[in-house]
XYZ file of C-alpha atoms in Angstrom:
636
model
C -93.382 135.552 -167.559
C -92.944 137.553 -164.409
C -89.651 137.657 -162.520
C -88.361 138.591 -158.664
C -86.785 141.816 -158.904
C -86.065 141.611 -154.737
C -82.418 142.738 -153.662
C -82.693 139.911 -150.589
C -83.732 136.580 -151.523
C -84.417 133.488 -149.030
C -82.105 130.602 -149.030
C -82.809 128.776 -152.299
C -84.088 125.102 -151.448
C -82.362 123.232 -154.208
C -80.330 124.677 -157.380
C -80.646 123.481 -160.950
C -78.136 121.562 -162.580
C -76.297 123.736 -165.191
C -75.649 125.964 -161.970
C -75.010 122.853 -159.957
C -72.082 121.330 -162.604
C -70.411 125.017 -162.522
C -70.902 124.963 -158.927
C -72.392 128.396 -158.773
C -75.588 130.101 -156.424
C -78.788 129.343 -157.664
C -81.761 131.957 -156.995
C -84.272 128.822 -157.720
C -86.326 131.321 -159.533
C -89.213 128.779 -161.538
C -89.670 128.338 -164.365
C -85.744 129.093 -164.643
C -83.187 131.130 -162.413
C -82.272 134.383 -163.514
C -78.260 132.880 -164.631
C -79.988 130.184 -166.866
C -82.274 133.169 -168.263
C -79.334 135.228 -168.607
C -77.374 133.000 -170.645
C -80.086 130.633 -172.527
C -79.475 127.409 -170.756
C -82.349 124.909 -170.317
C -82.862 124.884 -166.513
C -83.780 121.686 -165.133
C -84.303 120.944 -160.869
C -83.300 118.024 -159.744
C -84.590 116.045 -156.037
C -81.867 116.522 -153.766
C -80.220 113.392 -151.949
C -78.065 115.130 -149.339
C -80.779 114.901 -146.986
C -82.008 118.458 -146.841
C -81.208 121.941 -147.682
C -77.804 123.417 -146.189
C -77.674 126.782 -145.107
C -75.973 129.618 -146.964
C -76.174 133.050 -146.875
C -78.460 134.743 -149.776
C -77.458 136.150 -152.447
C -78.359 138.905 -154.676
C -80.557 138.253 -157.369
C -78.838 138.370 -161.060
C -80.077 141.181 -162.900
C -82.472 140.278 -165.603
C -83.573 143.612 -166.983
C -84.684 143.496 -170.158
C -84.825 140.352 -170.590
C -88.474 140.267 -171.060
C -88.016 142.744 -174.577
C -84.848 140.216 -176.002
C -87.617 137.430 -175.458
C -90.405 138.857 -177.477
C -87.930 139.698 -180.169
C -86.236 136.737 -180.872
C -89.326 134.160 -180.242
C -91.019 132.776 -183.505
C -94.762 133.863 -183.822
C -96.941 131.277 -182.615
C -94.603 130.492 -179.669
C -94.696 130.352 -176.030
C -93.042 133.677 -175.466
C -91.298 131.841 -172.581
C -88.878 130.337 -175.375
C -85.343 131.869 -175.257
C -83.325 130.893 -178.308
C -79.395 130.924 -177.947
C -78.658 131.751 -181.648
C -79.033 134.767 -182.993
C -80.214 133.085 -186.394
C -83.738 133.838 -187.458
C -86.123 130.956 -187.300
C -87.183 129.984 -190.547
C -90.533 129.033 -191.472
C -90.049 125.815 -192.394
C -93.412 124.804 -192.418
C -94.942 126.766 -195.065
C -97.345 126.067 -198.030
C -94.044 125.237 -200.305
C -92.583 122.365 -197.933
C -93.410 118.706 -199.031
C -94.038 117.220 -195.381
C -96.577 118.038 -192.982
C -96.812 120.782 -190.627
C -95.536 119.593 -187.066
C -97.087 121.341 -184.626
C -95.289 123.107 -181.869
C -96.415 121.995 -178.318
C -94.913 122.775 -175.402
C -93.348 119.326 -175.000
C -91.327 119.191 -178.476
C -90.918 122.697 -178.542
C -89.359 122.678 -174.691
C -85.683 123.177 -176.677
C -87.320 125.124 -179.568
C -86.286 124.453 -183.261
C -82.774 125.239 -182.479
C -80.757 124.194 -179.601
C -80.525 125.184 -175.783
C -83.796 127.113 -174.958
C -85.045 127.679 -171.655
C -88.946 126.368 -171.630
C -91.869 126.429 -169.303
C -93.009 123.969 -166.413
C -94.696 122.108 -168.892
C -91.073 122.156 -171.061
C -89.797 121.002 -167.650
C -90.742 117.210 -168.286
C -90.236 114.320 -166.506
C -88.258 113.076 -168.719
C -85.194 115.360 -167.607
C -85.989 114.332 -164.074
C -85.471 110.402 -164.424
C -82.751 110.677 -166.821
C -80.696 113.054 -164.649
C -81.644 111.173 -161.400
C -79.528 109.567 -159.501
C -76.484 111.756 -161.132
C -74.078 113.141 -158.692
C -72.331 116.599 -159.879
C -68.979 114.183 -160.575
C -70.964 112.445 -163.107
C -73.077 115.275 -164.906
C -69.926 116.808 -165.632
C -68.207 116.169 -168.969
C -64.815 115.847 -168.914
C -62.808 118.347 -170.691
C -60.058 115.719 -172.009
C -62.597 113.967 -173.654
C -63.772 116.757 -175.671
C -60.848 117.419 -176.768
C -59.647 114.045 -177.970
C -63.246 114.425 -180.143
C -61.852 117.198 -181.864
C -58.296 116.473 -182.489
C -59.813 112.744 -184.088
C -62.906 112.938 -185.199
C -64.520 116.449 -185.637
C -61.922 116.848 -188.787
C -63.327 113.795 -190.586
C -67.093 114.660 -189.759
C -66.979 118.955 -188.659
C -70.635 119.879 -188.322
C -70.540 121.090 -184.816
C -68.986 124.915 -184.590
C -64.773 125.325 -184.457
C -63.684 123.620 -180.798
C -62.945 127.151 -180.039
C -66.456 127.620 -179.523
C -67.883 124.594 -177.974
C -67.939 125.539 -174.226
C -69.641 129.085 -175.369
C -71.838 127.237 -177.501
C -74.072 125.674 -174.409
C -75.031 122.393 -176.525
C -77.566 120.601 -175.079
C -76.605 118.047 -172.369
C -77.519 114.924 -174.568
C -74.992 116.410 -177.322
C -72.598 116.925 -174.719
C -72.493 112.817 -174.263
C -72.303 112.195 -177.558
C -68.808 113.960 -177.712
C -68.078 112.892 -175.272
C -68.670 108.948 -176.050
C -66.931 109.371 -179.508
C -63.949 110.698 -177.650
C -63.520 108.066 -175.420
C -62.763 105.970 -178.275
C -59.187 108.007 -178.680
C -58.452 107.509 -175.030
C -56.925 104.357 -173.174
C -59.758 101.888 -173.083
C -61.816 101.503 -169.694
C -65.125 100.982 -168.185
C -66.022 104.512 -168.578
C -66.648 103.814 -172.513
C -69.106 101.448 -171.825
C -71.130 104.108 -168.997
C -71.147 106.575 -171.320
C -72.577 104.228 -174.344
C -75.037 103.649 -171.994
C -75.199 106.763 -170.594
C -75.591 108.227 -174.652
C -78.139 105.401 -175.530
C -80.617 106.093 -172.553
C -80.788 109.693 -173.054
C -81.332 109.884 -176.543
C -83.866 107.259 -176.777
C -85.401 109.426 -173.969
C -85.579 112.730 -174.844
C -88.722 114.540 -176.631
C -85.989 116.676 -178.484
C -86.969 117.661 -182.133
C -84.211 120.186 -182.704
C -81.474 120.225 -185.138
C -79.320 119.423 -182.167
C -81.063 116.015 -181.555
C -79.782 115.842 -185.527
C -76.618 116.603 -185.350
C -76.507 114.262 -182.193
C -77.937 111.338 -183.761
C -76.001 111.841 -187.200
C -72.762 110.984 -184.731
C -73.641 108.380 -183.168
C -75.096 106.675 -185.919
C -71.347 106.815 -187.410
C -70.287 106.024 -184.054
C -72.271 103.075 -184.050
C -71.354 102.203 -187.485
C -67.661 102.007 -186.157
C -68.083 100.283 -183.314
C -69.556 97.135 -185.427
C -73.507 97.629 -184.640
C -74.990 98.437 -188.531
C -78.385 97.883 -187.673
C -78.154 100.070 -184.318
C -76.613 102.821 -186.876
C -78.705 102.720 -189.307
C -82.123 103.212 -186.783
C -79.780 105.965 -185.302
C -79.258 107.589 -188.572
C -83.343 107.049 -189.581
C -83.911 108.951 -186.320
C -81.613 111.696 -187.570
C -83.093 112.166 -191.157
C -86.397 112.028 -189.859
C -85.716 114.594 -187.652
C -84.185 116.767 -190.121
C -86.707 116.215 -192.910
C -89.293 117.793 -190.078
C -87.325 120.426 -189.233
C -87.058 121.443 -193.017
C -83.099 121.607 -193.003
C -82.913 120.003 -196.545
C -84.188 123.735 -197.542
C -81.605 126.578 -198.515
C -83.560 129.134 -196.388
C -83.466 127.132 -193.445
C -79.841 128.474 -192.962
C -79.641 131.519 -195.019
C -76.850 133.098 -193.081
C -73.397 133.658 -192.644
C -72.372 133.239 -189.180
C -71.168 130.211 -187.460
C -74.848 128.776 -186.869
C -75.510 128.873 -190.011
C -72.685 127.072 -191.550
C -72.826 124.927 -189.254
C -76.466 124.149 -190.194
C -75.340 123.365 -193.388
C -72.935 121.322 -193.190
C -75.067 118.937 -190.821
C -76.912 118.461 -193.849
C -74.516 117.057 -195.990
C -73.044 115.315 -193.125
C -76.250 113.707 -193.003
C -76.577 113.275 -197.415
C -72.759 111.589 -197.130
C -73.849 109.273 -194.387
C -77.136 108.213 -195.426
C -74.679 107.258 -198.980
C -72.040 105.574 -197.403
C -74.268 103.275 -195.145
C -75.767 102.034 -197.811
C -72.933 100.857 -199.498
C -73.087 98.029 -197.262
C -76.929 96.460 -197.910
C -78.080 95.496 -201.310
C -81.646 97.104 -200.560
C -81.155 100.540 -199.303
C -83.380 103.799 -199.764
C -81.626 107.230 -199.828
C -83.450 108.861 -197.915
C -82.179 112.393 -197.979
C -82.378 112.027 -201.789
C -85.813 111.847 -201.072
C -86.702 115.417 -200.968
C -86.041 118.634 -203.079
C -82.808 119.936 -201.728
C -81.707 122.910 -202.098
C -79.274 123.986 -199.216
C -75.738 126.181 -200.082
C -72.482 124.591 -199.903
C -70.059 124.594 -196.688
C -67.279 127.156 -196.752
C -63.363 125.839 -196.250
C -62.294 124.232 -193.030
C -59.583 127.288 -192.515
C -62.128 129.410 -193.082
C -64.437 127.298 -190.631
C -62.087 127.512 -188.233
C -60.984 130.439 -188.400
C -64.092 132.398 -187.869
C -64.744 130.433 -185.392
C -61.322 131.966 -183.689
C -62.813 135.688 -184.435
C -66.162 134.855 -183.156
C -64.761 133.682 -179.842
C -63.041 136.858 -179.816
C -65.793 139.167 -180.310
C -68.824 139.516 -178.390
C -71.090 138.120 -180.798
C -71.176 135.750 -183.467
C -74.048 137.253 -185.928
C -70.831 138.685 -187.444
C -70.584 137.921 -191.457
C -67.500 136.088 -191.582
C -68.346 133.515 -193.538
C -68.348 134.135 -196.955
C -71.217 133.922 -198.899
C -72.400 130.208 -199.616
C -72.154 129.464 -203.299
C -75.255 126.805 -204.365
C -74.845 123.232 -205.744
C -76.095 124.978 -209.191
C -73.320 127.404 -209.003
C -71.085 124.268 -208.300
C -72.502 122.617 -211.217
C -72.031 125.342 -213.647
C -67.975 125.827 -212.929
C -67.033 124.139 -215.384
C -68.553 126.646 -217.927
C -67.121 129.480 -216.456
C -64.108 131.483 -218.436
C -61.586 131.864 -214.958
C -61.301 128.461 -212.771
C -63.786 129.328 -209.739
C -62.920 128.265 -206.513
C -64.684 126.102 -204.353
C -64.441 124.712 -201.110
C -62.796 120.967 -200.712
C -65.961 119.696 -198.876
C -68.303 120.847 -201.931
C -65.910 118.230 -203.730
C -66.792 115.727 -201.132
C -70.188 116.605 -201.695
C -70.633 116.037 -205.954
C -68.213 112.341 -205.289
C -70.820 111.173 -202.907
C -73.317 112.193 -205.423
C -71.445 109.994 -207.955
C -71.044 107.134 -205.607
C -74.763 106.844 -205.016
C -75.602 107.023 -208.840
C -73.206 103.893 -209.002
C -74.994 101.815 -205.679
C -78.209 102.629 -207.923
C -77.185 101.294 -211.257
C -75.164 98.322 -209.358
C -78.746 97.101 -207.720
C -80.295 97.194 -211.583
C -80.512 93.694 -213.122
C -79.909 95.352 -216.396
C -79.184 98.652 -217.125
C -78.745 100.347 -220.469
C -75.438 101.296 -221.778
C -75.615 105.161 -222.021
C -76.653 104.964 -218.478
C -73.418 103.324 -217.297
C -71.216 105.639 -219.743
C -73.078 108.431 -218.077
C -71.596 107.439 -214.590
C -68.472 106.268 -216.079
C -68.291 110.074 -217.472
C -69.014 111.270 -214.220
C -66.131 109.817 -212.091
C -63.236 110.715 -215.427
C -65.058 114.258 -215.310
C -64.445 114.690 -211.682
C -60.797 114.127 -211.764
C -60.278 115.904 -215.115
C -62.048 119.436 -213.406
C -60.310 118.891 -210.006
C -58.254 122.457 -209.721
C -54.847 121.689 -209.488
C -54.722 123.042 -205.652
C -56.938 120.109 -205.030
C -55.107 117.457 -206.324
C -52.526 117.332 -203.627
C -54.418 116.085 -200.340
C -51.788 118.137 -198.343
C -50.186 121.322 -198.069
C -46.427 122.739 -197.508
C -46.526 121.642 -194.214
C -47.800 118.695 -194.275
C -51.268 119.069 -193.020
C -53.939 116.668 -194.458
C -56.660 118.369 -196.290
C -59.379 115.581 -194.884
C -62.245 116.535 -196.913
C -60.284 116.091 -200.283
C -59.054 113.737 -199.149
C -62.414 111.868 -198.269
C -63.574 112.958 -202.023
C -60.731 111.234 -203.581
C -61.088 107.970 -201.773
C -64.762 108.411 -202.236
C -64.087 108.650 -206.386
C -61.840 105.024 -206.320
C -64.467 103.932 -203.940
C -67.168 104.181 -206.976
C -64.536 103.664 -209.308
C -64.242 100.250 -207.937
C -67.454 99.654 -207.343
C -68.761 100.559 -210.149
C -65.955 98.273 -212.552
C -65.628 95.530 -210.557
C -68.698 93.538 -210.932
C -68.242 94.066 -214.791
C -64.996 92.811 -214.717
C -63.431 89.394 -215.374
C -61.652 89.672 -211.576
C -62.699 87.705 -208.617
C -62.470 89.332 -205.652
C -62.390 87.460 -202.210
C -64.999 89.238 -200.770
C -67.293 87.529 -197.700
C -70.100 85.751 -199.009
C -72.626 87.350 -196.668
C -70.217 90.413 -196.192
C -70.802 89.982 -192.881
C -68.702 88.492 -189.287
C -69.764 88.063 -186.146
C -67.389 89.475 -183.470
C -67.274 88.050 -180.038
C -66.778 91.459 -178.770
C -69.908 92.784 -180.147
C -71.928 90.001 -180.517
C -73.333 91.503 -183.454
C -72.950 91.382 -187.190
C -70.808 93.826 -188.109
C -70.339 95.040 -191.776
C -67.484 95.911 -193.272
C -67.511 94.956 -197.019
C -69.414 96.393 -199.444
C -72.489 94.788 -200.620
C -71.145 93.867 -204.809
C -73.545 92.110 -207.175
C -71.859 88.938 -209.004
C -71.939 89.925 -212.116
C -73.411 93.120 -214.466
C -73.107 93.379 -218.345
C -70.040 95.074 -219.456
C -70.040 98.379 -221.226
C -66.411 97.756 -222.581
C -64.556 94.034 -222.682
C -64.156 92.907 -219.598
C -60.679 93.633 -219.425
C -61.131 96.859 -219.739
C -63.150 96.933 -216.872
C -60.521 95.107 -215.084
C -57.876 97.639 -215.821
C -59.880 100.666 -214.276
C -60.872 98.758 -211.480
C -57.161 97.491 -210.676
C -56.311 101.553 -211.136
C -58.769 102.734 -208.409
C -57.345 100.682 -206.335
C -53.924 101.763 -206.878
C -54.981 104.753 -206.707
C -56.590 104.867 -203.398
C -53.862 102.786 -201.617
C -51.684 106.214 -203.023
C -53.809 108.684 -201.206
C -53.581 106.427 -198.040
C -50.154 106.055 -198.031
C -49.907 109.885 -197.781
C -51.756 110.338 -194.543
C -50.896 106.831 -192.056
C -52.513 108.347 -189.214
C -55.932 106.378 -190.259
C -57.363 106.712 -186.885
C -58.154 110.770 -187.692
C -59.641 109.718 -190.487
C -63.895 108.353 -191.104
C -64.349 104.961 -189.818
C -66.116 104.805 -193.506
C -62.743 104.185 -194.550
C -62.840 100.895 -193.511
C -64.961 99.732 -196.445
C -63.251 101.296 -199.099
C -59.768 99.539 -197.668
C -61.450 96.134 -197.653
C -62.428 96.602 -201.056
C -59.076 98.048 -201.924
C -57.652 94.720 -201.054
C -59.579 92.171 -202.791
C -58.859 94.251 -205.597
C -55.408 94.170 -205.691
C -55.580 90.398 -204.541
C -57.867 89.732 -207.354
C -55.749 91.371 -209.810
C -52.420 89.843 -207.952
C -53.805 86.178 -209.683
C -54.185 87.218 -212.926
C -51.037 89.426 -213.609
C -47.753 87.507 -213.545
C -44.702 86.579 -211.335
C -43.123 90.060 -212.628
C -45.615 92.123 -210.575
C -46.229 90.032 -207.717
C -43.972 92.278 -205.049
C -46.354 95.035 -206.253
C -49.737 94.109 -205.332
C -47.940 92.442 -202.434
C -47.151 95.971 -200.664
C -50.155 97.383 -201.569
C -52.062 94.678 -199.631
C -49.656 94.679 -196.880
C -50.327 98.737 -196.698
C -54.130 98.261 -196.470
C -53.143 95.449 -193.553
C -51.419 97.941 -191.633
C -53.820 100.716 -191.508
C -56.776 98.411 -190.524
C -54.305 96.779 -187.996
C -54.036 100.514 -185.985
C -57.452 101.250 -186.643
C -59.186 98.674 -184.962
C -57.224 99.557 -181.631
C -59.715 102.677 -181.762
C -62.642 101.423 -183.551
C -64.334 97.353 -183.444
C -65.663 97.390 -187.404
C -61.729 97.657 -188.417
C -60.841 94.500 -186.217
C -63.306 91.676 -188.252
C -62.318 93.534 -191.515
C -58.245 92.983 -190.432
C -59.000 89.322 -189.941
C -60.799 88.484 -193.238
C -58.303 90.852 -195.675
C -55.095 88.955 -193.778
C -56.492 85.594 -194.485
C -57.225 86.086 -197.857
C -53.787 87.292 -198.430
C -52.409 84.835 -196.554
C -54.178 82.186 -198.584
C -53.503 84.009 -201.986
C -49.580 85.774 -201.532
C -48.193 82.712 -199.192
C -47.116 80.509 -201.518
C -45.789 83.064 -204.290
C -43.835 85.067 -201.410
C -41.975 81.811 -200.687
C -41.191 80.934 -204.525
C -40.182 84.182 -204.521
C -38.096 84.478 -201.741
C -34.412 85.468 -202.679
C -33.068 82.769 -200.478
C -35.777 80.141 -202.639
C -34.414 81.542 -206.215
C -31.137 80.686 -208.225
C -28.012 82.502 -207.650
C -27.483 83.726 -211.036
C -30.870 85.722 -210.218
C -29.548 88.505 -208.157
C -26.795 89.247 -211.111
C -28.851 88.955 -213.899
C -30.251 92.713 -215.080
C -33.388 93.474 -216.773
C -33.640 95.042 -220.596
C -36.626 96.749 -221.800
C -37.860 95.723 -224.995
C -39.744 98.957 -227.059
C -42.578 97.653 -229.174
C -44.365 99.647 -231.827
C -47.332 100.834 -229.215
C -44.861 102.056 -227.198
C -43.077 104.144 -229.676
C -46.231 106.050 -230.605
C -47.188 106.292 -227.076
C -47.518 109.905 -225.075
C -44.170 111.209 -223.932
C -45.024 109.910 -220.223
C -44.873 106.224 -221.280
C -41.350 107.479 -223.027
C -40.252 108.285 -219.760
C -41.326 105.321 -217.626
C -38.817 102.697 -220.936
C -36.072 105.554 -220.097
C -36.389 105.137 -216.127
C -36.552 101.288 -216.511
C -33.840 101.764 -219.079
C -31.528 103.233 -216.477
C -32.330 100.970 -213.285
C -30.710 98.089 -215.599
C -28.215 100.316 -216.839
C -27.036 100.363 -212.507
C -25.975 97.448 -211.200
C -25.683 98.290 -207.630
C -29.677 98.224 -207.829
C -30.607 94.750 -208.027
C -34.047 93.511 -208.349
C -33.713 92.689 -204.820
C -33.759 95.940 -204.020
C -36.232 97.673 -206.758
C -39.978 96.108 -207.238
C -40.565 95.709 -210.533
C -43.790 98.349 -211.981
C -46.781 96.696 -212.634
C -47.847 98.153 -215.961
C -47.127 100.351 -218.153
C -48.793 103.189 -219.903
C -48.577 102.174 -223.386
C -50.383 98.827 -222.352
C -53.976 100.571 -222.620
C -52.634 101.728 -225.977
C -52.576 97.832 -227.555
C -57.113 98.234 -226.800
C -59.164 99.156 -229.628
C -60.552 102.261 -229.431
C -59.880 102.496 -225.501
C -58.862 106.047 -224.364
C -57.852 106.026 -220.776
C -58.747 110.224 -220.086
């Protein structure tokens, strides 16, 4: 590649558009000016539709010295040494003799952005493609509005963070197709308007466009799959997501020394990955016949560090002039992960690992739920899983926030995640009818397209316990997800997967509202009426929540209307409100554990006050010593 080293320069024609959208001089040097080879940005020309050049004085040309050397040292062998890669991560070989998939060849048309993002390629990398998508595009519309970007992160990069810290986003020169993608998934946090809809479109015509094959094009389809998902279009999502793994399964990301490192790249490498393992999961919750396909392959890549570390290095990096820097600690493996609960001190491990091994579980209960018959050890085995996850959470973990009251989102996502297969997995094997859809599936008017939001349950699967048994632990997960939501309100920061697991939540606890008595009715009552609320603010920002509102309030409406008005104060007698309860100890409960003493001495001194009425206090709707009166049953 040879380059202008001239002091003068003649009035450049046309500039490209990264100098264009920062409204800078442009030397028009070809294949790329000297700013976009400076600072590794793909350099694209663009017609111009002003009617001519305008004259302005020349300007000096950028100095480019040694740029030629940083070329030929950070170019993969076998590569167009006109590649400039961004990244200071080496470029693994993930082709080799080991991999399971084919060698892809490297051509100058998929290799125009390299194997990682934002390369500057040749005139043959200079496609047409770039030149019809981007036509037509004033500088007003190439440019991506800040505000949007930041509504992305302050909503949604928490739930899903694979991209780096948002203090490095603007250094971080993602590619412009990314760029939309952001941008469309934050204009879902921002007063509604036309613009949503131009960027959808915007998003949807340059992705299925683009020749890009790099882990950006991943990371880019991976979001708007989920975006996708929440917006009510499954089908669109999952062909999104295909797109994604496909990509990624080529690329060889599901291998540990495709991201070896321990800068921001790298971590962020890795965490794509299981961004992409959790999603591929938690779509197919919703279909009976699904194929994992990331489970598909030998993987092998390290865990994700914590978000406060994530973040925080991200902080130094953007302080420093260059982010090869080690601070991220080393990755621990999912074998290292595995073996913790051998080890002689309590090791510590980062809350999305957690995320991570309950996704796991979940998908070994979607694959025993889609077996006609399955034997028994194999459903203990699960069943072992999901107590043995709680049981070895550390005890910083349990609590999903901290002294200040910020949300800890990825253990919080592997809690709900737990329940979710919890309920799942004990539901179908239960005696409990839940009021799910029959097809699981509505048609909005909005959309226009089906749009899933229950899970996909089979009718009924042989018991490992009694049935009632089964019952009891489903009716729990429940419970105990309806907890962790009522924790953290603000549902709209959370995954739009949570949608699902609420639904489900609630024809639970209706389910379980029929067969328990009069006693416990307020209970299950306020449980529903949580899961109502949060799907009630969360359709304002995304359409799956809206179908899923309608069909959870008319079941309860159908189910809780009548009870709630033989219940009503104003429907009961008089001598109601002045009549106290007593609590009656039976022999189970005097040889229960010293927690079930506690909840007789609690109930023992509600009656004992007689300013609190049952009006005011909702009756509990178990207690502990009830799992005591099964047969060899031991809850832990």
């Amino acid at each position: 590649m040879t380059t202008r080293n001239n002091n003068k320069r003649p009035s450049a024609p046309l500039a490209c558009t990264e100098c264009r959208k920062q409204h800078l001089k442009c030397d028009a040097a070809r294949p790329a000016c000297s700013r976009c080879r400076k600072t590794a940005l793909p350099c694209h020309y663009l017609p111009s539709r002003r009617g001519g050049c305008r004259r302005r004085q020349s300007q000096p040309a950028a100095s480019i010295s040694g740029v030629g050397a940083s070329v030929s040292s950070r170019v993969p062998s076998g590569t167009s040494s006109s590649l400039v890669y961004d990244t200071p991560l080496a470029i693994p070989g993930q082709f080799g003799a080991s991999g399971t998939l084919p060698p892809t060849p490297v051509t100058t048309t998929t290799a125009s952005t390299g194997v990682w993002p934002g390369v500057v390629g040749d005139d043959a990398g200079h496609n047409s493609h770039n030149d019809n998508s981007r036509r037509g595009h004033d500088d007003a519309e190439d440019r991506i509005d800040d505000r949007l970007v930041r509504l992305f992160y302050e909503n949604f990069h928490g739930a899903h963070p694979i991209l780096v810290p948002s203090s490095l986003f603007a250094g971080r020169r993602y590619p412009h197709f990314l760029h939309l993608v952001v941008a469309f998934i934050g204009s879902h946090y921002a007063p509604p308007g036309p613009s949503q809809q131009l960027l959808g479109e915007r998003v949807a015509t340059e992705l299925a466009a683009s020749p890009d094959r790099s882990p950006a094009m991943v990371q880019a389809q991976l979001m708007y799959a989920i975006a996708l998902y929440a917006r009510g279009h499954s089908g669109d999502a999952q062909a999104a997501l295909g797109r994604s793994v496909a990509i990624a399964l080529e690329l060889g990301m599901y291998r540990r020394d495709f991201a070896p490192g321990r800068d921001i790249e790298a971590e962020s490498m890795r965490r794509t990955w299981w961004e992409l393992y959790i999603a591929d999961v938690l779509m197919a919750v919703l279909h009976e016949k699904s194929i994992f396909q990331c489970s598909s392959v030998p993987y092998d890549v390290a865990l994700p560090c914590e978000e406060a570390v994530y973040a925080g290095a991200g902080s130094s990096s953007s302080s420093s002039s260059s982010s090869s820097n080690h601070i991220i600690p080393e990755p621990p493996t999912l074998l290292d992960f595995k073996q913790r609960v051998f080890a002689a001190d309590e090791l510590a491990f980062s809350s999305f690992s957690y995320r991570i091994d309950a996704t796991r579980i979940l998908s070994r209960v979607l694959a025993l739920n889609r077996l006609q018959e399955c034997h028994r050890d194999h459903l203990q085995a699960v069943e072992n899983a999901l107590v043995s996850w709680i049981n070895h959470i550390p005890a910083k973990k349990v609590d999903i926030v901290d002294a200040y009251g910020n949300v800890d989102e990825m253990i919080f996502q592997a809690h709900l995640t737990v329940n979710y297969a919890a309920m799942l997995l004990h539901l179908p094997r239960s005696h409990l009818q839940p009021v799910l859809p029959e097809a699981a599936a509505v048609t909005t008017a909005a959309a226009g397209t089906a749009s899933l939001f229950a899970p996909w349950m089979p009718a009924h699967r042989p018991p490992s316990f009694t049935r009632l048994v089964h019952s009891i632990k489903a009716t729990e997960a429940s419970k105990q997800l309806s907890d962790f939501v009522s924790v953290c309100p603000s549902v709209h920061r959370h995954s739009p997967f949570l949608v699902s697991a609420l639904v489900l939540c609630s024809v639970v606890q209706l389910a379980t509202s029929l067969s328990h008595g009069d006693d416990c009715f307020d209970h299950h009552c306020n449980r529903v009426i949580l899961v109502l609320g949060c799907l009630k603010n969360l359709r304002r920002t995304w359409a799956v929540a809206d179908p899923a509102y309608h069909h959870v309030r008319t079941a309860a409406a159908s189910i809780l209307a009548n009870p709630m008005r033989k219940l009503s104060p104003d429907q009961l007698p008089s001598s109601t409100t002045t009549t106290t309860t007593t609590t009656t100890t039976t022999p189970a409960a005097a040889d229960s554990s010293s927690t079930a003493s506690a909840t007789a001495t609690a109930d023992h001194d509600l009656a004992s006050c007689h300013e609190l009425t049952p009006a005011f206090i909702d009756p509990t709707c178990s207690s502990t010593y009830f799992f005591n009166t099964i047969p060899d049953f031991d809850l832990t």
